[in-house]
Amino acid sequence: WLKDLKNGAQLGGHFLSMSQVFVASLLANSEGSEGSDAAGSVSVKVRNLPGEELCNFQMQGETLQDLKRELSDPQGPMSKRLRTSSLNFYTVADPSKQLDLQSQVRTLSSELVIKQADVEDWLEQFPDVGTFLEAMRDNKFDPESENFDVTWTAKTAKKVPLREAVCLVQEALSGVLTHADSESQFVQTFGKLTAGAESWNMLHLGMLQTFDGGMRRLKHFAFEHWLDLARTVATSMVSQDPSPVVLLLRLERGTIAGLNDLGTAFPRNFPQNLQNHLTVCDARPRLCWTGVFRPLLSFDWDIQREGIESFFRTALAATRQDEPG
């Protein structure tokens, strides 16, 4: 792997393909260098994988957290290269083990591997994730909240800048055990779960307010459920009592036409009056083949890349299969 690193080759399974990777050379300056501003500091040189030097500066702190802060500073030495503060650190000797941010820089090897987490790239692929998270934080979807906005749509809402979107992702994962790729996995999962939601009229807040009871809060509870699912996937938590999974249902031609509950019950956060309404609308939990295959296909299918026609043929073939015995 070190040979690949020095040659600037692809890093294989150590890092996700969408991430940016840099190498930092560290040199501790002698504390006895009188009259020098660099005395006792650490010199940092950052280069990209092909070997081009990107910056050279004197680090002011002592820990990796301090180094991360300087590298992530919008006015700092890497401001033109790094879009957010989502940085992870590794040693060249063990590029699979993430370093603790409280590690003392002087105790580390002379070279560090810096991975800019690819959460930014996934946020660009799913641009509504930041907008959804901000709206959920402010309770824009809940009719019982004073912040409820019946006119809210992702299309008309003010777009959340990338750096703020990353902060919202980090906020969503706060308080749970995470790993190096948790943020990216969260965005991928939440992005896929919510993709197409705005195109279904039954998730338009104005439309929902024409109903009675719990149906008025469908969008609020559905997005809470998807947030919880994405958090679970991103943190690799294993539950003794896993929640059912509610997915959007896509028709053969690619349009969103409903919700499917894959399980034997509704999600725990769905109130009884909402469950009653969904049952009447034939959106009750089901585990039969036809009830499971289509929503799973809808979730996993990339319409833009794989095409609507292919989705139509696959979905049609699945509906012709007999129920498993």
mmCIF file of C-alpha atoms in Angstrom:
data_model
loop_
_atom_site.group_PDB
_atom_site.id
_atom_site.type_symbol
_atom_site.label_atom_id
_atom_site.label_comp_id
_atom_site.label_asym_id
_atom_site.label_seq_id
_atom_site.Cartn_x
_atom_site.Cartn_y
_atom_site.Cartn_z
ATOM 1 C CA TRP A 1 0.000 0.000 0.000
ATOM 2 C CA LEU A 2 2.869 2.405 0.787
ATOM 3 C CA LYS A 3 4.264 1.847 -2.694
ATOM 4 C CA ASP A 4 0.865 2.710 -4.168
ATOM 5 C CA LEU A 5 0.702 5.765 -1.933
ATOM 6 C CA LYS A 6 4.050 7.085 -3.120
ATOM 7 C CA ASN A 7 3.154 6.429 -6.742
ATOM 8 C CA GLY A 8 -0.206 8.113 -6.371
ATOM 9 C CA ALA A 9 -2.048 4.969 -7.409
ATOM 10 C CA GLN A 10 -5.543 3.996 -6.381
ATOM 11 C CA LEU A 11 -5.658 3.050 -2.702
ATOM 12 C CA GLY A 12 -7.883 0.031 -3.080
ATOM 13 C CA GLY A 13 -9.994 -1.034 -0.117
ATOM 14 C CA HIS A 14 -8.290 1.165 2.491
ATOM 15 C CA PHE A 15 -10.303 4.255 1.521
ATOM 16 C CA LEU A 16 -13.589 4.793 -0.273
ATOM 17 C CA SER A 17 -13.228 5.774 -3.907
ATOM 18 C CA MET A 18 -14.885 9.178 -3.505
ATOM 19 C CA SER A 19 -12.573 10.422 -0.753
ATOM 20 C CA GLN A 20 -9.580 12.734 -1.049
ATOM 21 C CA VAL A 21 -6.301 11.589 0.484
ATOM 22 C CA PHE A 22 -3.239 13.652 1.411
ATOM 23 C CA VAL A 23 0.084 12.954 3.105
ATOM 24 C CA ALA A 24 1.521 15.210 5.813
ATOM 25 C CA SER A 25 5.213 15.217 6.718
ATOM 26 C CA LEU A 26 5.894 16.276 10.323
ATOM 27 C CA LEU A 27 9.112 17.757 11.681
ATOM 28 C CA ALA A 28 9.392 18.753 15.341
ATOM 29 C CA ASN A 29 11.450 21.930 15.716
ATOM 30 C CA SER A 30 13.983 22.049 18.520
ATOM 31 C CA GLU A 31 12.745 23.842 21.645
ATOM 32 C CA GLY A 32 16.226 25.184 22.126
ATOM 33 C CA SER A 33 16.204 27.281 18.977
ATOM 34 C CA GLU A 34 16.369 30.671 20.654
ATOM 35 C CA GLY A 35 15.044 33.660 18.770
ATOM 36 C CA SER A 36 13.042 31.486 16.418
ATOM 37 C CA ASP A 37 9.257 31.725 16.177
ATOM 38 C CA ALA A 38 9.258 28.039 15.222
ATOM 39 C CA ALA A 39 10.990 26.923 18.434
ATOM 40 C CA GLY A 40 9.035 24.076 20.016
ATOM 41 C CA SER A 41 6.491 23.936 17.189
ATOM 42 C CA VAL A 42 5.951 21.303 14.508
ATOM 43 C CA SER A 43 6.538 21.981 10.827
ATOM 44 C CA VAL A 44 3.864 20.467 8.594
ATOM 45 C CA LYS A 45 4.196 19.868 4.862
ATOM 46 C CA VAL A 46 1.131 18.530 3.045
ATOM 47 C CA ARG A 47 1.290 16.963 -0.405
ATOM 48 C CA ASN A 48 -1.162 15.121 -2.632
ATOM 49 C CA LEU A 49 -0.635 11.538 -3.755
ATOM 50 C CA PRO A 50 1.307 12.413 -6.928
ATOM 51 C CA GLY A 51 3.769 14.273 -4.661
ATOM 52 C CA GLU A 52 2.840 17.903 -5.333
ATOM 53 C CA GLU A 53 3.404 20.062 -2.224
ATOM 54 C CA LEU A 54 0.193 21.842 -1.284
ATOM 55 C CA CYS A 55 1.205 23.813 1.797
ATOM 56 C CA ASN A 56 3.941 24.264 4.386
ATOM 57 C CA PHE A 57 3.253 25.826 7.805
ATOM 58 C CA GLN A 58 4.130 25.855 11.487
ATOM 59 C CA MET A 59 1.505 24.093 13.555
ATOM 60 C CA GLN A 60 0.390 26.045 16.631
ATOM 61 C CA GLY A 61 -1.084 23.273 18.818
ATOM 62 C CA GLU A 62 0.034 19.877 20.080
ATOM 63 C CA THR A 63 -2.690 17.363 19.144
ATOM 64 C CA LEU A 64 -4.264 16.023 15.980
ATOM 65 C CA GLN A 65 -7.358 17.996 16.921
ATOM 66 C CA ASP A 66 -5.254 21.159 16.723
ATOM 67 C CA LEU A 67 -3.862 20.082 13.360
ATOM 68 C CA LYS A 68 -7.361 19.327 12.091
ATOM 69 C CA ARG A 69 -8.522 22.774 13.211
ATOM 70 C CA GLU A 70 -5.715 24.513 11.314
ATOM 71 C CA LEU A 71 -6.207 22.445 8.164
ATOM 72 C CA SER A 72 -9.983 23.035 8.248
ATOM 73 C CA ASP A 73 -9.784 26.785 8.835
ATOM 74 C CA PRO A 74 -11.596 28.515 5.930
ATOM 75 C CA GLN A 75 -8.745 31.038 5.940
ATOM 76 C CA GLY A 76 -6.053 28.440 6.615
ATOM 77 C CA PRO A 77 -3.308 26.877 4.488
ATOM 78 C CA MET A 78 -5.588 24.215 2.961
ATOM 79 C CA SER A 79 -8.665 26.386 2.436
ATOM 80 C CA LYS A 80 -8.583 25.923 -1.334
ATOM 81 C CA ARG A 81 -8.253 22.144 -1.087
ATOM 82 C CA LEU A 82 -10.551 21.159 1.782
ATOM 83 C CA ARG A 83 -14.244 21.922 1.601
ATOM 84 C CA THR A 84 -15.188 20.847 5.139
ATOM 85 C CA SER A 85 -13.710 19.815 8.477
ATOM 86 C CA SER A 86 -14.438 16.089 7.950
ATOM 87 C CA LEU A 87 -10.860 14.859 8.255
ATOM 88 C CA ASN A 88 -9.547 11.526 9.528
ATOM 89 C CA PHE A 89 -5.897 10.732 10.314
ATOM 90 C CA TYR A 90 -3.906 7.512 9.889
ATOM 91 C CA THR A 91 -0.277 6.440 9.974
ATOM 92 C CA VAL A 92 1.447 5.187 6.849
ATOM 93 C CA ALA A 93 2.332 2.030 8.778
ATOM 94 C CA ASP A 94 -1.322 1.251 9.521
ATOM 95 C CA PRO A 95 -3.634 3.083 7.099
ATOM 96 C CA SER A 96 -6.678 1.070 8.229
ATOM 97 C CA LYS A 97 -6.638 2.288 11.850
ATOM 98 C CA GLN A 98 -7.983 5.766 12.501
ATOM 99 C CA LEU A 99 -5.962 7.830 14.982
ATOM 100 C CA ASP A 100 -7.463 9.441 18.066
ATOM 101 C CA LEU A 101 -7.722 13.215 17.644
ATOM 102 C CA GLN A 102 -6.229 13.667 21.118
ATOM 103 C CA SER A 103 -2.983 12.006 19.998
ATOM 104 C CA GLN A 104 0.093 14.155 20.539
ATOM 105 C CA VAL A 105 1.565 15.040 17.155
ATOM 106 C CA ARG A 106 5.150 14.814 18.455
ATOM 107 C CA THR A 107 4.647 11.164 19.406
ATOM 108 C CA LEU A 108 3.510 10.131 15.929
ATOM 109 C CA SER A 109 5.561 8.939 12.992
ATOM 110 C CA SER A 110 7.080 11.452 10.610
ATOM 111 C CA GLU A 111 4.316 10.986 8.041
ATOM 112 C CA LEU A 112 0.535 10.982 8.394
ATOM 113 C CA VAL A 113 -2.169 10.020 5.951
ATOM 114 C CA ILE A 114 -5.061 12.496 5.931
ATOM 115 C CA LYS A 115 -8.356 11.391 4.478
ATOM 116 C CA GLN A 116 -10.981 13.976 3.703
ATOM 117 C CA ALA A 117 -14.138 11.975 4.323
ATOM 118 C CA ASP A 118 -16.231 11.626 1.187
ATOM 119 C CA VAL A 119 -19.342 12.817 2.985
ATOM 120 C CA GLU A 120 -19.095 16.002 0.909
ATOM 121 C CA ASP A 121 -19.279 14.063 -2.345
ATOM 122 C CA TRP A 122 -22.320 12.131 -1.149
ATOM 123 C CA LEU A 123 -23.966 15.374 -0.067
ATOM 124 C CA GLU A 124 -23.469 16.675 -3.589
ATOM 125 C CA GLN A 125 -24.992 13.472 -4.970
ATOM 126 C CA PHE A 126 -27.962 13.832 -2.584
ATOM 127 C CA PRO A 127 -28.270 17.649 -2.381
ATOM 128 C CA ASP A 128 -31.582 17.597 -0.483
ATOM 129 C CA VAL A 129 -30.110 15.816 2.558
ATOM 130 C CA GLY A 130 -28.856 19.022 4.173
ATOM 131 C CA THR A 131 -32.132 20.796 3.380
ATOM 132 C CA PHE A 132 -34.164 17.961 4.931
ATOM 133 C CA LEU A 133 -31.983 17.811 8.050
ATOM 134 C CA GLU A 134 -32.265 21.553 8.620
ATOM 135 C CA ALA A 135 -36.053 21.439 8.202
ATOM 136 C CA MET A 136 -36.311 18.501 10.618
ATOM 137 C CA ARG A 137 -34.112 20.236 13.174
ATOM 138 C CA ASP A 138 -36.417 23.258 13.028
ATOM 139 C CA ASN A 139 -39.603 21.100 13.109
ATOM 140 C CA LYS A 140 -40.821 22.424 9.772
ATOM 141 C CA PHE A 141 -42.670 19.156 9.019
ATOM 142 C CA ASP A 142 -44.655 18.851 12.247
ATOM 143 C CA PRO A 143 -48.114 20.517 12.234
ATOM 144 C CA GLU A 144 -48.068 20.541 16.035
ATOM 145 C CA SER A 145 -44.909 22.660 16.120
ATOM 146 C CA GLU A 146 -44.946 26.449 16.175
ATOM 147 C CA ASN A 147 -42.278 26.305 13.444
ATOM 148 C CA PHE A 148 -44.452 24.261 11.076
ATOM 149 C CA ASP A 149 -44.302 25.606 7.519
ATOM 150 C CA VAL A 150 -47.149 24.292 5.368
ATOM 151 C CA THR A 151 -45.564 25.833 2.246
ATOM 152 C CA TRP A 152 -42.173 24.125 2.742
ATOM 153 C CA THR A 153 -40.711 22.166 -0.169
ATOM 154 C CA ALA A 154 -37.137 21.132 -0.851
ATOM 155 C CA LYS A 155 -37.311 22.937 -4.188
ATOM 156 C CA THR A 156 -38.217 26.334 -2.725
ATOM 157 C CA ALA A 157 -36.303 26.072 0.574
ATOM 158 C CA LYS A 158 -33.013 27.926 0.874
ATOM 159 C CA LYS A 159 -30.180 25.564 -0.009
ATOM 160 C CA VAL A 160 -27.887 24.617 2.855
ATOM 161 C CA PRO A 161 -24.181 25.324 2.171
ATOM 162 C CA LEU A 162 -21.956 22.244 2.092
ATOM 163 C CA ARG A 163 -20.100 23.058 5.306
ATOM 164 C CA GLU A 164 -23.375 23.580 7.171
ATOM 165 C CA ALA A 165 -24.767 20.334 5.735
ATOM 166 C CA VAL A 166 -21.773 18.416 7.100
ATOM 167 C CA CYS A 167 -22.381 20.000 10.525
ATOM 168 C CA LEU A 168 -26.018 18.874 10.358
ATOM 169 C CA VAL A 169 -24.887 15.320 9.568
ATOM 170 C CA GLN A 170 -22.488 15.404 12.509
ATOM 171 C CA GLU A 171 -25.295 16.739 14.703
ATOM 172 C CA ALA A 172 -27.574 13.883 13.604
ATOM 173 C CA LEU A 173 -24.897 11.383 14.633
ATOM 174 C CA SER A 174 -23.986 13.056 17.924
ATOM 175 C CA GLY A 175 -24.275 10.894 21.011
ATOM 176 C CA VAL A 176 -23.867 7.584 19.170
ATOM 177 C CA LEU A 177 -20.786 5.452 18.553
ATOM 178 C CA THR A 178 -19.387 6.242 15.114
ATOM 179 C CA HIS A 179 -16.515 5.115 12.896
ATOM 180 C CA ALA A 180 -14.475 6.718 10.129
ATOM 181 C CA ASP A 181 -17.119 6.266 7.423
ATOM 182 C CA SER A 182 -20.244 6.852 9.529
ATOM 183 C CA GLU A 183 -21.002 10.264 8.045
ATOM 184 C CA SER A 184 -20.730 9.016 4.462
ATOM 185 C CA GLN A 185 -22.865 5.956 5.186
ATOM 186 C CA PHE A 186 -25.461 8.127 6.900
ATOM 187 C CA VAL A 187 -25.756 10.472 3.895
ATOM 188 C CA GLN A 188 -25.921 7.572 1.425
ATOM 189 C CA THR A 189 -28.649 5.809 3.401
ATOM 190 C CA PHE A 190 -30.738 8.866 4.284
ATOM 191 C CA GLY A 191 -30.311 10.178 0.734
ATOM 192 C CA LYS A 192 -31.580 6.940 -0.802
ATOM 193 C CA LEU A 193 -34.449 6.601 1.680
ATOM 194 C CA THR A 194 -35.711 10.116 0.957
ATOM 195 C CA ALA A 195 -34.948 10.238 -2.780
ATOM 196 C CA GLY A 196 -38.150 10.908 -4.643
ATOM 197 C CA ALA A 197 -40.112 11.805 -1.508
ATOM 198 C CA GLU A 198 -40.793 15.332 -2.743
ATOM 199 C CA SER A 199 -42.289 14.018 -5.984
ATOM 200 C CA TRP A 200 -45.074 12.122 -4.162
ATOM 201 C CA ASN A 201 -48.054 14.370 -3.486
ATOM 202 C CA MET A 202 -48.922 12.492 -0.277
ATOM 203 C CA LEU A 203 -45.760 13.893 1.295
ATOM 204 C CA HIS A 204 -46.607 17.472 0.356
ATOM 205 C CA LEU A 205 -47.357 19.278 3.605
ATOM 206 C CA GLY A 206 -50.244 21.262 2.145
ATOM 207 C CA MET A 207 -51.955 18.126 0.843
ATOM 208 C CA LEU A 208 -51.537 16.325 4.181
ATOM 209 C CA GLN A 209 -53.341 19.119 6.049
ATOM 210 C CA THR A 210 -56.562 18.246 4.205
ATOM 211 C CA PHE A 211 -56.714 14.950 6.130
ATOM 212 C CA ASP A 212 -57.821 14.265 9.681
ATOM 213 C CA GLY A 213 -55.903 12.820 12.616
ATOM 214 C CA GLY A 214 -52.388 11.394 12.389
ATOM 215 C CA MET A 215 -52.244 11.534 8.594
ATOM 216 C CA ARG A 216 -51.518 15.259 8.864
ATOM 217 C CA ARG A 217 -48.159 14.352 10.465
ATOM 218 C CA LEU A 218 -47.182 11.595 8.009
ATOM 219 C CA LYS A 219 -44.185 13.476 6.602
ATOM 220 C CA HIS A 220 -42.897 14.313 10.075
ATOM 221 C CA PHE A 221 -43.025 10.702 11.269
ATOM 222 C CA ALA A 222 -41.800 9.178 7.972
ATOM 223 C CA PHE A 223 -38.709 11.389 7.905
ATOM 224 C CA GLU A 224 -38.053 10.701 11.603
ATOM 225 C CA HIS A 225 -38.191 6.977 10.794
ATOM 226 C CA TRP A 226 -35.759 7.347 7.876
ATOM 227 C CA LEU A 227 -33.424 9.432 10.022
ATOM 228 C CA ASP A 228 -33.379 6.693 12.651
ATOM 229 C CA LEU A 229 -32.727 4.005 10.022
ATOM 230 C CA ALA A 230 -29.841 5.986 8.511
ATOM 231 C CA ARG A 231 -28.348 6.545 11.959
ATOM 232 C CA THR A 232 -28.552 2.817 12.699
ATOM 233 C CA VAL A 233 -26.857 1.887 9.422
ATOM 234 C CA ALA A 234 -24.129 4.505 9.890
ATOM 235 C CA THR A 235 -23.231 3.385 13.412
ATOM 236 C CA SER A 236 -23.515 -0.372 12.786
ATOM 237 C CA MET A 237 -25.790 -0.705 15.799
ATOM 238 C CA VAL A 238 -27.462 -4.091 16.234
ATOM 239 C CA SER A 239 -30.879 -4.023 17.857
ATOM 240 C CA GLN A 240 -32.432 -6.895 19.765
ATOM 241 C CA ASP A 241 -35.806 -5.579 18.572
ATOM 242 C CA PRO A 242 -35.272 -4.189 15.064
ATOM 243 C CA SER A 243 -37.756 -1.697 13.725
ATOM 244 C CA PRO A 244 -39.818 -2.381 10.589
ATOM 245 C CA VAL A 245 -38.617 -0.564 7.482
ATOM 246 C CA VAL A 246 -40.873 1.813 5.563
ATOM 247 C CA LEU A 247 -39.758 2.509 1.991
ATOM 248 C CA LEU A 248 -41.132 4.580 -0.852
ATOM 249 C CA LEU A 249 -42.771 2.530 -3.599
ATOM 250 C CA ARG A 250 -41.826 3.304 -7.196
ATOM 251 C CA LEU A 251 -44.055 2.320 -10.098
ATOM 252 C CA GLU A 252 -42.723 0.655 -13.253
ATOM 253 C CA ARG A 253 -42.270 4.022 -14.982
ATOM 254 C CA GLY A 254 -40.249 5.433 -12.099
ATOM 255 C CA THR A 255 -42.853 7.590 -10.335
ATOM 256 C CA ILE A 256 -43.358 7.360 -6.552
ATOM 257 C CA ALA A 257 -46.799 5.994 -5.725
ATOM 258 C CA GLY A 258 -46.864 5.084 -2.040
ATOM 259 C CA LEU A 259 -45.237 3.629 1.040
ATOM 260 C CA ASN A 260 -44.518 -0.003 1.855
ATOM 261 C CA ASP A 261 -43.966 -1.243 5.406
ATOM 262 C CA LEU A 262 -41.610 -4.228 5.348
ATOM 263 C CA GLY A 263 -42.294 -5.923 8.642
ATOM 264 C CA THR A 264 -44.970 -7.294 10.905
ATOM 265 C CA ALA A 265 -45.809 -3.943 12.519
ATOM 266 C CA PHE A 266 -45.562 -0.214 11.928
ATOM 267 C CA PRO A 267 -42.447 1.731 13.036
ATOM 268 C CA ARG A 268 -42.537 2.489 16.739
ATOM 269 C CA ASN A 269 -42.683 6.249 16.185
ATOM 270 C CA PHE A 270 -45.915 6.030 14.140
ATOM 271 C CA PRO A 271 -48.855 6.965 16.436
ATOM 272 C CA GLN A 272 -51.956 4.777 16.482
ATOM 273 C CA ASN A 273 -54.169 7.212 14.574
ATOM 274 C CA LEU A 274 -51.616 7.303 11.737
ATOM 275 C CA GLN A 275 -51.372 3.494 11.751
ATOM 276 C CA ASN A 276 -55.157 3.233 11.504
ATOM 277 C CA HIS A 277 -55.280 5.563 8.504
ATOM 278 C CA LEU A 278 -52.462 3.749 6.679
ATOM 279 C CA THR A 279 -54.168 0.411 7.281
ATOM 280 C CA VAL A 280 -57.397 1.720 5.756
ATOM 281 C CA CYS A 281 -55.330 2.921 2.754
ATOM 282 C CA ASP A 282 -53.880 -0.605 2.374
ATOM 283 C CA ALA A 283 -50.406 0.534 3.473
ATOM 284 C CA ARG A 284 -50.350 -2.032 6.269
ATOM 285 C CA PRO A 285 -47.197 -4.051 7.119
ATOM 286 C CA ARG A 286 -46.575 -7.000 4.829
ATOM 287 C CA LEU A 287 -43.871 -9.568 4.206
ATOM 288 C CA CYS A 288 -45.161 -11.294 1.050
ATOM 289 C CA TRP A 289 -42.899 -11.420 -2.011
ATOM 290 C CA THR A 290 -44.828 -8.863 -4.066
ATOM 291 C CA GLY A 291 -45.061 -6.563 -1.048
ATOM 292 C CA VAL A 292 -41.323 -6.694 -0.373
ATOM 293 C CA PHE A 293 -39.611 -6.890 -3.763
ATOM 294 C CA ARG A 294 -40.922 -3.699 -5.358
ATOM 295 C CA PRO A 295 -40.045 -1.277 -2.508
ATOM 296 C CA LEU A 296 -36.608 -2.872 -2.122
ATOM 297 C CA LEU A 297 -36.051 -2.499 -5.870
ATOM 298 C CA SER A 298 -37.258 1.108 -5.659
ATOM 299 C CA PHE A 299 -34.786 1.825 -2.865
ATOM 300 C CA ASP A 300 -31.777 0.299 -4.595
ATOM 301 C CA TRP A 301 -32.414 1.361 -8.198
ATOM 302 C CA ASP A 302 -30.523 4.319 -9.640
ATOM 303 C CA ILE A 303 -33.002 5.666 -12.179
ATOM 304 C CA GLN A 304 -30.547 8.149 -13.720
ATOM 305 C CA ARG A 305 -27.746 5.621 -14.158
ATOM 306 C CA GLU A 306 -29.665 2.400 -14.817
ATOM 307 C CA GLY A 307 -32.681 3.822 -16.587
ATOM 308 C CA ILE A 308 -36.446 3.651 -16.226
ATOM 309 C CA GLU A 309 -36.881 1.004 -18.928
ATOM 310 C CA SER A 310 -34.606 -1.441 -17.113
ATOM 311 C CA PHE A 311 -36.490 -0.752 -13.878
ATOM 312 C CA PHE A 312 -39.784 -1.418 -15.685
ATOM 313 C CA ARG A 313 -38.607 -4.762 -17.103
ATOM 314 C CA THR A 314 -37.178 -5.917 -13.772
ATOM 315 C CA ALA A 315 -40.267 -4.909 -11.806
ATOM 316 C CA LEU A 316 -42.585 -6.540 -14.348
ATOM 317 C CA ALA A 317 -40.614 -9.788 -14.268
ATOM 318 C CA ALA A 318 -40.776 -9.821 -10.468
ATOM 319 C CA THR A 319 -44.550 -9.393 -10.396
ATOM 320 C CA ARG A 320 -44.951 -12.445 -12.642
ATOM 321 C CA GLN A 321 -43.146 -14.704 -10.211
ATOM 322 C CA ASP A 322 -45.194 -16.976 -8.022
ATOM 323 C CA GLU A 323 -45.199 -16.499 -4.276
ATOM 324 C CA PRO A 324 -42.404 -18.590 -2.690
ATOM 325 C CA GLY A 325 -43.728 -21.789 -1.140
#
